XYZ file of C-alpha atoms in Angstrom:
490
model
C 70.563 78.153 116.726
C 69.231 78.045 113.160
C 71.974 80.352 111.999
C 74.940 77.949 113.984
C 72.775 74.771 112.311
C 72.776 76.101 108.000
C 76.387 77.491 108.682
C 77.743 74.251 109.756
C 75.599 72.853 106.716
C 77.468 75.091 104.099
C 80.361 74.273 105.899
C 80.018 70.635 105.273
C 78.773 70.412 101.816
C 80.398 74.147 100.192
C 83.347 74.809 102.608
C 85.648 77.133 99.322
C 82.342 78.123 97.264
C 79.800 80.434 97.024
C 76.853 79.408 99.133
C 75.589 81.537 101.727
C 73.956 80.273 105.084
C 70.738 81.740 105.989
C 71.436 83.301 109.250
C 67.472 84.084 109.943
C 64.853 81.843 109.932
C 62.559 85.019 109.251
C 64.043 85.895 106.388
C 64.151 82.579 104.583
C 61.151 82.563 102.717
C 62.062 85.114 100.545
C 65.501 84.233 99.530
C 63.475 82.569 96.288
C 65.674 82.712 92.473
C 65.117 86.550 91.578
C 64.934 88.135 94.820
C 66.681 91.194 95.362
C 68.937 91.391 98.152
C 71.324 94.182 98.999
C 74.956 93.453 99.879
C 76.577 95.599 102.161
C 80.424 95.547 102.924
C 81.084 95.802 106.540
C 83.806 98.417 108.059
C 86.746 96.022 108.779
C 88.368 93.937 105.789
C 88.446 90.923 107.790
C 84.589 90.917 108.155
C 82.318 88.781 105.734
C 79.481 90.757 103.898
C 76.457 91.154 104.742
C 73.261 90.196 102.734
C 69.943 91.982 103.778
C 66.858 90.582 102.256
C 63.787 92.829 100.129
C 60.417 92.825 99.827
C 61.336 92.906 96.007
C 62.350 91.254 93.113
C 64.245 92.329 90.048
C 61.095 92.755 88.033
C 59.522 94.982 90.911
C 62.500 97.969 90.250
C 62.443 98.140 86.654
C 61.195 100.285 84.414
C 58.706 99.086 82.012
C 55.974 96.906 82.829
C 57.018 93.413 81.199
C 58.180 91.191 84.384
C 61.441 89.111 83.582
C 60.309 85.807 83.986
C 63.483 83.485 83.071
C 63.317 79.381 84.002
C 63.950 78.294 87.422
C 64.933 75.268 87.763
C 64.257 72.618 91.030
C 66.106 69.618 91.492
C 66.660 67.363 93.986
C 69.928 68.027 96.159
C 70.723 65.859 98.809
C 69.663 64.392 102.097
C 71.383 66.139 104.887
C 71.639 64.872 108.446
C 74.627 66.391 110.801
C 75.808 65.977 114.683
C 78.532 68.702 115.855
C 79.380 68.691 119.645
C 82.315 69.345 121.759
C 83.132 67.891 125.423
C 85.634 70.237 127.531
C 87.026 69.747 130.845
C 89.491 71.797 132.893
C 90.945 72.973 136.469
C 92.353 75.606 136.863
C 94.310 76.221 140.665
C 97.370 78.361 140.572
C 98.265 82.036 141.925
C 99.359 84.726 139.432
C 101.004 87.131 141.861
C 98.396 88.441 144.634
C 95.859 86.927 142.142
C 94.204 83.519 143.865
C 92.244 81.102 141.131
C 90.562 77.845 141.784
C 88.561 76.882 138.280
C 86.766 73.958 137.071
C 84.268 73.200 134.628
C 82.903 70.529 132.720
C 80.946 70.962 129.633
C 79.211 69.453 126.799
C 77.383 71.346 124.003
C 75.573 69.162 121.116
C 73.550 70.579 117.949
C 71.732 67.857 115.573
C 70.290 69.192 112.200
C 67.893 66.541 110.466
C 66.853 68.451 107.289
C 66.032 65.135 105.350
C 65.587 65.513 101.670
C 67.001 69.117 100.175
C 66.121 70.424 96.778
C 68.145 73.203 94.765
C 65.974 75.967 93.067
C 68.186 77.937 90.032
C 68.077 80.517 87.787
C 68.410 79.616 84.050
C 71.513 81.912 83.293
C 71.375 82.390 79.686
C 68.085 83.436 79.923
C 68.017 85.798 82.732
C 70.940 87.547 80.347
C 68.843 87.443 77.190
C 66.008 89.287 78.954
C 67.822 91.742 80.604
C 68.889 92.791 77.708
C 67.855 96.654 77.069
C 66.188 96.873 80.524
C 66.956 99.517 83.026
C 66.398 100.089 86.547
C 63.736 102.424 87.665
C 65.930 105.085 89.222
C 63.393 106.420 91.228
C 62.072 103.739 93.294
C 62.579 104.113 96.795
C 64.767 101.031 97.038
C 67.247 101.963 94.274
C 67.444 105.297 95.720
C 68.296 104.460 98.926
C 70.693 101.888 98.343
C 72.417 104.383 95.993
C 73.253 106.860 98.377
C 75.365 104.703 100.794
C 78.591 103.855 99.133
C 78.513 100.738 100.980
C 75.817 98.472 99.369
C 75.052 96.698 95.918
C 72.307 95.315 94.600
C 72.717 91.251 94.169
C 70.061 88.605 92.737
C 69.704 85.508 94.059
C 70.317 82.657 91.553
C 70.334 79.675 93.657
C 68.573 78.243 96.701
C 68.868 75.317 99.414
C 65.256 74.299 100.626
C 63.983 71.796 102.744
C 60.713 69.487 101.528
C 59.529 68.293 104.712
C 59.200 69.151 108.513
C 62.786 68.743 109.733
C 64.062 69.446 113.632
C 67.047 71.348 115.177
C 68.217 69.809 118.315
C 70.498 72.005 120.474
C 71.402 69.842 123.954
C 73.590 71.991 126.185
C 75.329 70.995 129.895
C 77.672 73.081 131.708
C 78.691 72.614 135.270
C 81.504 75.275 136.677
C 82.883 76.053 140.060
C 85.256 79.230 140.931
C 86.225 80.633 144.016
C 88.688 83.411 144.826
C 88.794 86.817 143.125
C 88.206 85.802 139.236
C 84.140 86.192 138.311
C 83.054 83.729 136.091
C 80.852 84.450 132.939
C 76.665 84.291 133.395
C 74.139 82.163 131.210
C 70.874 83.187 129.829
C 69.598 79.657 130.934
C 70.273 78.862 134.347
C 69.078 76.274 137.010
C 70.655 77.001 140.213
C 73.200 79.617 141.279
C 74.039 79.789 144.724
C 76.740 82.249 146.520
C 79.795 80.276 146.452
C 79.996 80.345 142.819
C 78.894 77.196 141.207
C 76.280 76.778 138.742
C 75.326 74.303 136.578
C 73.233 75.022 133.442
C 71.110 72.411 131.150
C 69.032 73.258 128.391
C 67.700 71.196 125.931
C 66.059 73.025 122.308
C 63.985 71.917 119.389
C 63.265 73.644 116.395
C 60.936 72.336 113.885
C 61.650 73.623 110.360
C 58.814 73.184 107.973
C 59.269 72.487 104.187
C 59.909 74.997 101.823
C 62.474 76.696 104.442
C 65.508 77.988 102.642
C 69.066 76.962 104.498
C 71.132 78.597 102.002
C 72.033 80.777 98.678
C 74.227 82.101 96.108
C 74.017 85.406 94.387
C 74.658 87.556 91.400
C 75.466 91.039 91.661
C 74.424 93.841 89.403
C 76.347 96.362 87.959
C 74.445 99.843 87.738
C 75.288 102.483 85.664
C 73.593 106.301 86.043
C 71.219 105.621 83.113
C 69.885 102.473 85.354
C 71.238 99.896 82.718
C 72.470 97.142 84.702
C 74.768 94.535 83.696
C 75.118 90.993 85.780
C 78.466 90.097 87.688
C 79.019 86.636 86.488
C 82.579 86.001 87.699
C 83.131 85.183 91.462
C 86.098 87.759 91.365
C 83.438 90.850 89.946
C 81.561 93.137 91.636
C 78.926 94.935 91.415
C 77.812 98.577 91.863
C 76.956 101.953 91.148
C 78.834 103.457 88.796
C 77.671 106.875 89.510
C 79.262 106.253 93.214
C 82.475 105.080 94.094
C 81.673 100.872 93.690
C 83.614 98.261 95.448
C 85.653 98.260 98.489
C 84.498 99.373 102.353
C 83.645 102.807 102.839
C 85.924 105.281 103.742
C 83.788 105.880 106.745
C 84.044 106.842 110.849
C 86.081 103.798 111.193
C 88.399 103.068 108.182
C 89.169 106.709 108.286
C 91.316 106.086 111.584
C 93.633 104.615 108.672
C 95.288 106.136 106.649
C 94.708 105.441 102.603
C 97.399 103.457 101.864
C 97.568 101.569 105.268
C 93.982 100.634 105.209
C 94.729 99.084 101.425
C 97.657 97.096 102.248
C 95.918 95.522 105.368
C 92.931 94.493 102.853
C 95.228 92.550 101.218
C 97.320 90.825 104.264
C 96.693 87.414 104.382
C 98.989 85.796 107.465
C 101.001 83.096 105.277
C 101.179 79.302 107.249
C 104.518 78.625 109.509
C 104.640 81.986 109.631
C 106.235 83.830 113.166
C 104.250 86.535 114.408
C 106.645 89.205 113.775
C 104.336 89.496 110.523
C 101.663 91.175 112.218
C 103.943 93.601 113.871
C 103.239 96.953 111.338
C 99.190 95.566 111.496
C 98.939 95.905 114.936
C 101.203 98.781 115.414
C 98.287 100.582 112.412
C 95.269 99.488 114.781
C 97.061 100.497 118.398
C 96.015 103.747 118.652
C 92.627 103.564 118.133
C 92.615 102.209 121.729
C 93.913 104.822 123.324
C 90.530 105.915 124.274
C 89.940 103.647 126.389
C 93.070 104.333 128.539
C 91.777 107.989 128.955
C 88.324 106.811 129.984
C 88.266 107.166 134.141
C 88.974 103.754 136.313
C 85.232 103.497 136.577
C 84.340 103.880 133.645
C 86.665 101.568 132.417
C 85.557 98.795 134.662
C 81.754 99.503 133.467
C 82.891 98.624 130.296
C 85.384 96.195 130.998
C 81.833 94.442 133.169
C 79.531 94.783 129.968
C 82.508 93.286 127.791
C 82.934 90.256 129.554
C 79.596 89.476 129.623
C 79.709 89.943 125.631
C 82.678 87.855 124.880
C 80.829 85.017 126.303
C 77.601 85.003 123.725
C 78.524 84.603 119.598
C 74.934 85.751 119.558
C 75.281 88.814 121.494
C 78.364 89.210 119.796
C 76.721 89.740 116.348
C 73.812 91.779 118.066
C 75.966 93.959 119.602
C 78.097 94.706 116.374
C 74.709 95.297 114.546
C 74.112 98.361 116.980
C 77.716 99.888 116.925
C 77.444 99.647 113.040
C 74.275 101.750 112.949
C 76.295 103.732 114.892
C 79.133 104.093 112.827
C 77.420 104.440 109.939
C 75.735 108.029 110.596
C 77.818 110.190 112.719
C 77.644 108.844 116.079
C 75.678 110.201 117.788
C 71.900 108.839 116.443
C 70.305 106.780 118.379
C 70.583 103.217 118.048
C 67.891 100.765 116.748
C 67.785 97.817 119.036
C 64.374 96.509 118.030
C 65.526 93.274 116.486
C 67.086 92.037 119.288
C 66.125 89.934 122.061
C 65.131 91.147 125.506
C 68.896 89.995 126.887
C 70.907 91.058 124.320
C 69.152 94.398 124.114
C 69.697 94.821 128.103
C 73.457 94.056 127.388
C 73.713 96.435 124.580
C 71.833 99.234 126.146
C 74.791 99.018 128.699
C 77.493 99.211 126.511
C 76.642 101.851 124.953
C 75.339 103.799 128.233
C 79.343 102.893 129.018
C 80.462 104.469 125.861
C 78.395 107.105 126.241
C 80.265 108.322 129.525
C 83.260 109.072 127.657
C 85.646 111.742 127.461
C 84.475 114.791 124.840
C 87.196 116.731 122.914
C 86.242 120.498 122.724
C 83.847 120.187 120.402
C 82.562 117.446 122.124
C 81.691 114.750 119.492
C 85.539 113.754 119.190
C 85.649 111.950 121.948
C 82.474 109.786 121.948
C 83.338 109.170 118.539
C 87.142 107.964 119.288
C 85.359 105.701 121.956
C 82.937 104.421 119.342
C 85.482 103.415 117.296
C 88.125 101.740 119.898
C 84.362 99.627 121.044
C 83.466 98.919 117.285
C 87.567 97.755 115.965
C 87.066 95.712 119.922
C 83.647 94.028 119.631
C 84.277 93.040 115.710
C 87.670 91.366 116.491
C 86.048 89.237 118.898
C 83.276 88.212 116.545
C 85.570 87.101 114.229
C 87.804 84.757 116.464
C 87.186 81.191 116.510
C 84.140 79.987 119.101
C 86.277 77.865 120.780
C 89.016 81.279 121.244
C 86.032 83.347 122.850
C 85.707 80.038 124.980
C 88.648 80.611 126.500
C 89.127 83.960 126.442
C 86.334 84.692 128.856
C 88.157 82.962 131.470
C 90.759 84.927 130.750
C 88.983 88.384 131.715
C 91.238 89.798 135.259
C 94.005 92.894 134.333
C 96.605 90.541 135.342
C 95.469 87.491 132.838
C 95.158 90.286 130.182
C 98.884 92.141 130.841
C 100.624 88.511 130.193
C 98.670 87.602 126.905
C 99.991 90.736 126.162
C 103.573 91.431 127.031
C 103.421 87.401 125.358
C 101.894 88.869 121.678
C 104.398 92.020 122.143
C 107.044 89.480 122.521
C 105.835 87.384 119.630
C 105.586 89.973 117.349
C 108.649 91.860 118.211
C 111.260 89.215 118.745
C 109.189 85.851 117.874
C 110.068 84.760 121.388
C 108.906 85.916 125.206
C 111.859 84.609 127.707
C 110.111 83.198 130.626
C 112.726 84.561 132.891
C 111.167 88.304 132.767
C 109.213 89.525 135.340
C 106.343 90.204 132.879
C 106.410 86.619 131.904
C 106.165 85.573 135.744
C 101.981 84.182 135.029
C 103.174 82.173 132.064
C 105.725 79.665 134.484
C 102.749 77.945 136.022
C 101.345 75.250 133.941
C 98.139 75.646 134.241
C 98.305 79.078 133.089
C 100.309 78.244 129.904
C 98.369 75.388 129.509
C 94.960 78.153 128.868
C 97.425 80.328 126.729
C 98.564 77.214 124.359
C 94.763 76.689 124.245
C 93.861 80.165 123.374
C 96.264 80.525 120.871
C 95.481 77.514 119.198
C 92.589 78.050 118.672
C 93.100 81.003 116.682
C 95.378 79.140 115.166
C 98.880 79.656 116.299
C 101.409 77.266 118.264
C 102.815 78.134 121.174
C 106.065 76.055 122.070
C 108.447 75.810 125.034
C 111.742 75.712 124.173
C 114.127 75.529 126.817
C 113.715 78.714 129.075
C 111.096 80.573 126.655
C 107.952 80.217 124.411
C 108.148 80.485 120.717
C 104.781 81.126 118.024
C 104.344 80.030 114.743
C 100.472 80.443 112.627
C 99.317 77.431 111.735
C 98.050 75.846 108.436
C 95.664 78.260 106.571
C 95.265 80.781 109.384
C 93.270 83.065 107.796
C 92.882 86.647 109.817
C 92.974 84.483 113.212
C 96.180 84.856 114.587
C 95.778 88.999 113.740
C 92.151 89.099 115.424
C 93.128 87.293 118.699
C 96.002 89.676 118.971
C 94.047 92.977 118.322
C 91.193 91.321 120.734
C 94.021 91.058 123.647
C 95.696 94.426 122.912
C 91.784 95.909 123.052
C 90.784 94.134 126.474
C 93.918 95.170 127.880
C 94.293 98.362 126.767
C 90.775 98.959 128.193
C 91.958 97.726 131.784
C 95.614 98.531 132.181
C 96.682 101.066 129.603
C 98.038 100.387 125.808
């Protein structure tokens, strides 16, 4: 909730720049001018950085006793007040072959952030360069050390901070009324009021969160440049990074992951970008590259794949979980596999849900040495899971409704079609779900949202990406290739 709130506020007031929403309250209070954070680059190019907050500041890892004490300056900012909602509606009543579905649901979701009167805390540049000047970094503190070792983080100084003055309030008012009946399941809610056997429920929750003054909403950084003697220099370009220079700086790590493509692939997809009125014959090699890192999931056992398939759609339905869940699988993925998990930080529900993923995963099929196989599984769940958290809120929306094997083989013999020959005739027999309306209706949705158009022409459906589509259109399609793969084969 506080994460969704200072997101949409950067959003609003930095949309192209540099500012970074605090996604913890918790860890607010020490994103101050001079902190040290660390930076570390996720696995997937299409994922956003992540910045983990210290107990230090610059002046606590370097050598030499002198503190750097440069100006910060405080300033007022602006007042910030800001409504976001959404109102859906929809039925659903149509049979896809021996498939019977009667959906409909009514919704509305509201979040109001009253932060009042903002103030802006930054670092006096020019200064912070002068004394840096002929400083080093203590090498052997137990922060620089073990950032150094993983390829995967930088050190980065915050410059500038977003703080509130006053007690402010998050309001979060949520209503959500759905009925289904016949073989489709329908996704469960962590707040509920009344469920009762024929498959309604209605849910209602109303949240407020008092912020009090002094909380920081957002921040921009600087990031350091480290050589082996410890003298750092400062990053001040947005288009620099920072690093180690005794390690192999910039770029994701060539890790568990990334290693399941090959050098040259994995460069050239860090530098796709899916131009606007584009078809979706673009994405054709891209997906092709990521395809057989699913083919785990086709060898798991019908079971087993259902287990999964269970915990998934449960998943899909939380952006919350979503990010919890990712945070696990990268622990993970960062060792070799097979060390336990930490799953301290999250909450009682989203610990239950990932504790059953990766009991799922952990029934997978073992290669002779039997690591390989876990580990292929671990890596077909990880590419999954962090293709879905970076889809649109209003694609994962839909796309729960969307979770039955039959649902899942139509969205995609439609993206094969897409990407293959830019059009799916609706004559096929593959293409049989997508001639009732209502279904097409929930694909043109879905795909719009991740912003791609879906037309009729005639006697088939034609895509195009719309404006500015960013990774969208390549996420949804990896997301439905993933799901599917997982319940009916690649």
């Amino acid at each position: 909730m506080f994460g969704k709130a200072t997101s949409n506020f950067v959003k609003q007031i930095d949309p192209d720049g540099c500012l970074i929403p605090m996604s913890r309250l918790n860890d607010s209070y020490g994103m101050q001018p001079l902190a040290l954070v660390v930076k570390r680059t996720r696995f997937w190019f299409w994922q956003k950085p992540k910045y983990i907050s210290s107990d230090f500041t610059l002046s606590d890892v370097l050598s030499g006793d002198e503190p750097i004490k440069p100006e910060v300056v405080e300033s007022d900012f602006l007042k910030y007040e800001g409504t976001f909602g959404d109102n859906l509606s929809g039925k659903l009543g149509t049979e896809l072959g021996q498939l019977n579905l009667n959906v409909e649901g009514k919704g509305s979701s509201k979040l109001q952030s009253s932060f009042g009167n903002l103030k802006k805390r930054e670092v006096d540049l020019q200064q912070l360069l002068l004394t840096s000047k002929g400083r080093f970094l203590n090498m052997e503190h137990s922060l620089v050390q073990q950032t150094r070792e993983k390829k995967n983080e930088v050190f980065a100084l915050v410059k500038e901070s977003i703080f509130t003055t006053q007690q402010c309030s998050i309001i979060e008012q949520v209503q959500e009324q759905e009925q289904c009946a016949g073989i489709l399941g329908f996704k469960s809610s962590n707040i509920t009021i009344s469920v009762n056997e024929n498959g309604n429920y209605q849910l209602d929750s109303n949240v407020v969160l008092e912020i009090p003054p002094q909380t920081v909403l957002a921040y921009s950084v600087i990031e350091l440049n480290v050589k082996p003697s410890g003298e750092y220099g400062l990053c001040l370009l947005p288009d620099t990074h920072g690093g180690f220079e005794a390690e192999s700086s910039g770029g994701p790590p060539a890790g568990l992951l990334l290693s399941q493509v090959d050098g040259p692939r994995r460069d050239a997809l860090a530098r796709r970008t899916v131009p606007s009125k584009a078809p979706l014959t673009v994405l054709r090699e891209d997906l092709e590259g990521f395809q057989p890192i699913f083919q785990p999931f086709a060898e798991l056992p019908e079971a087993k794949q259902s287990e999964l398939f269970e915990v998934l759609s449960k998943v899909v339905s939380d952006r919350l979980l979503i990010s919890g869940v990712v945070d696990v699988l990268d622990q993970l993925c960062s060792g070799d596999g097979q060390a336990p998990a930490n799953l301290d930080n999250l909450c009682p529900s989203q610990k239950r849900s990932a504790t059953a993923l990766l009991e799922a995963m952990g029934s997978g099929p073992e290669e002779t040495d039997g690591t390989r196989g876990s580990s292929a599984l671990l890596a077909a769940t990880h590419l999954l899971v962090c293709a879905l958290e970076g889809m649109s809120d209003a694609a994962l929306v839909v796309l729960s409704g969307c979770f039955h094997p039959q649902m899942l083989q139509a969205l995609q013999h439609l993206i094969r079609s897409f990407t293959v020959a830019r059009t799916c005739p609706l004559s096929s027999a593959a293409a049989a779900p997508l001639r009732h309306k209502e279904f097409l209706q929930t694909v043109q949705r879905l795909f719009s949202s991740s912003s791609v158009v879906v037309q009729e022409e005639q006697a088939e459906l034609r895509a195009t990406t719309g404006q500015q589509p960013g990774f969208l259109p390549l996420l949804l399609c990896i997301s439905v290739n993933g799901l599917a793969a997982l319940r009916t084969g690649p």
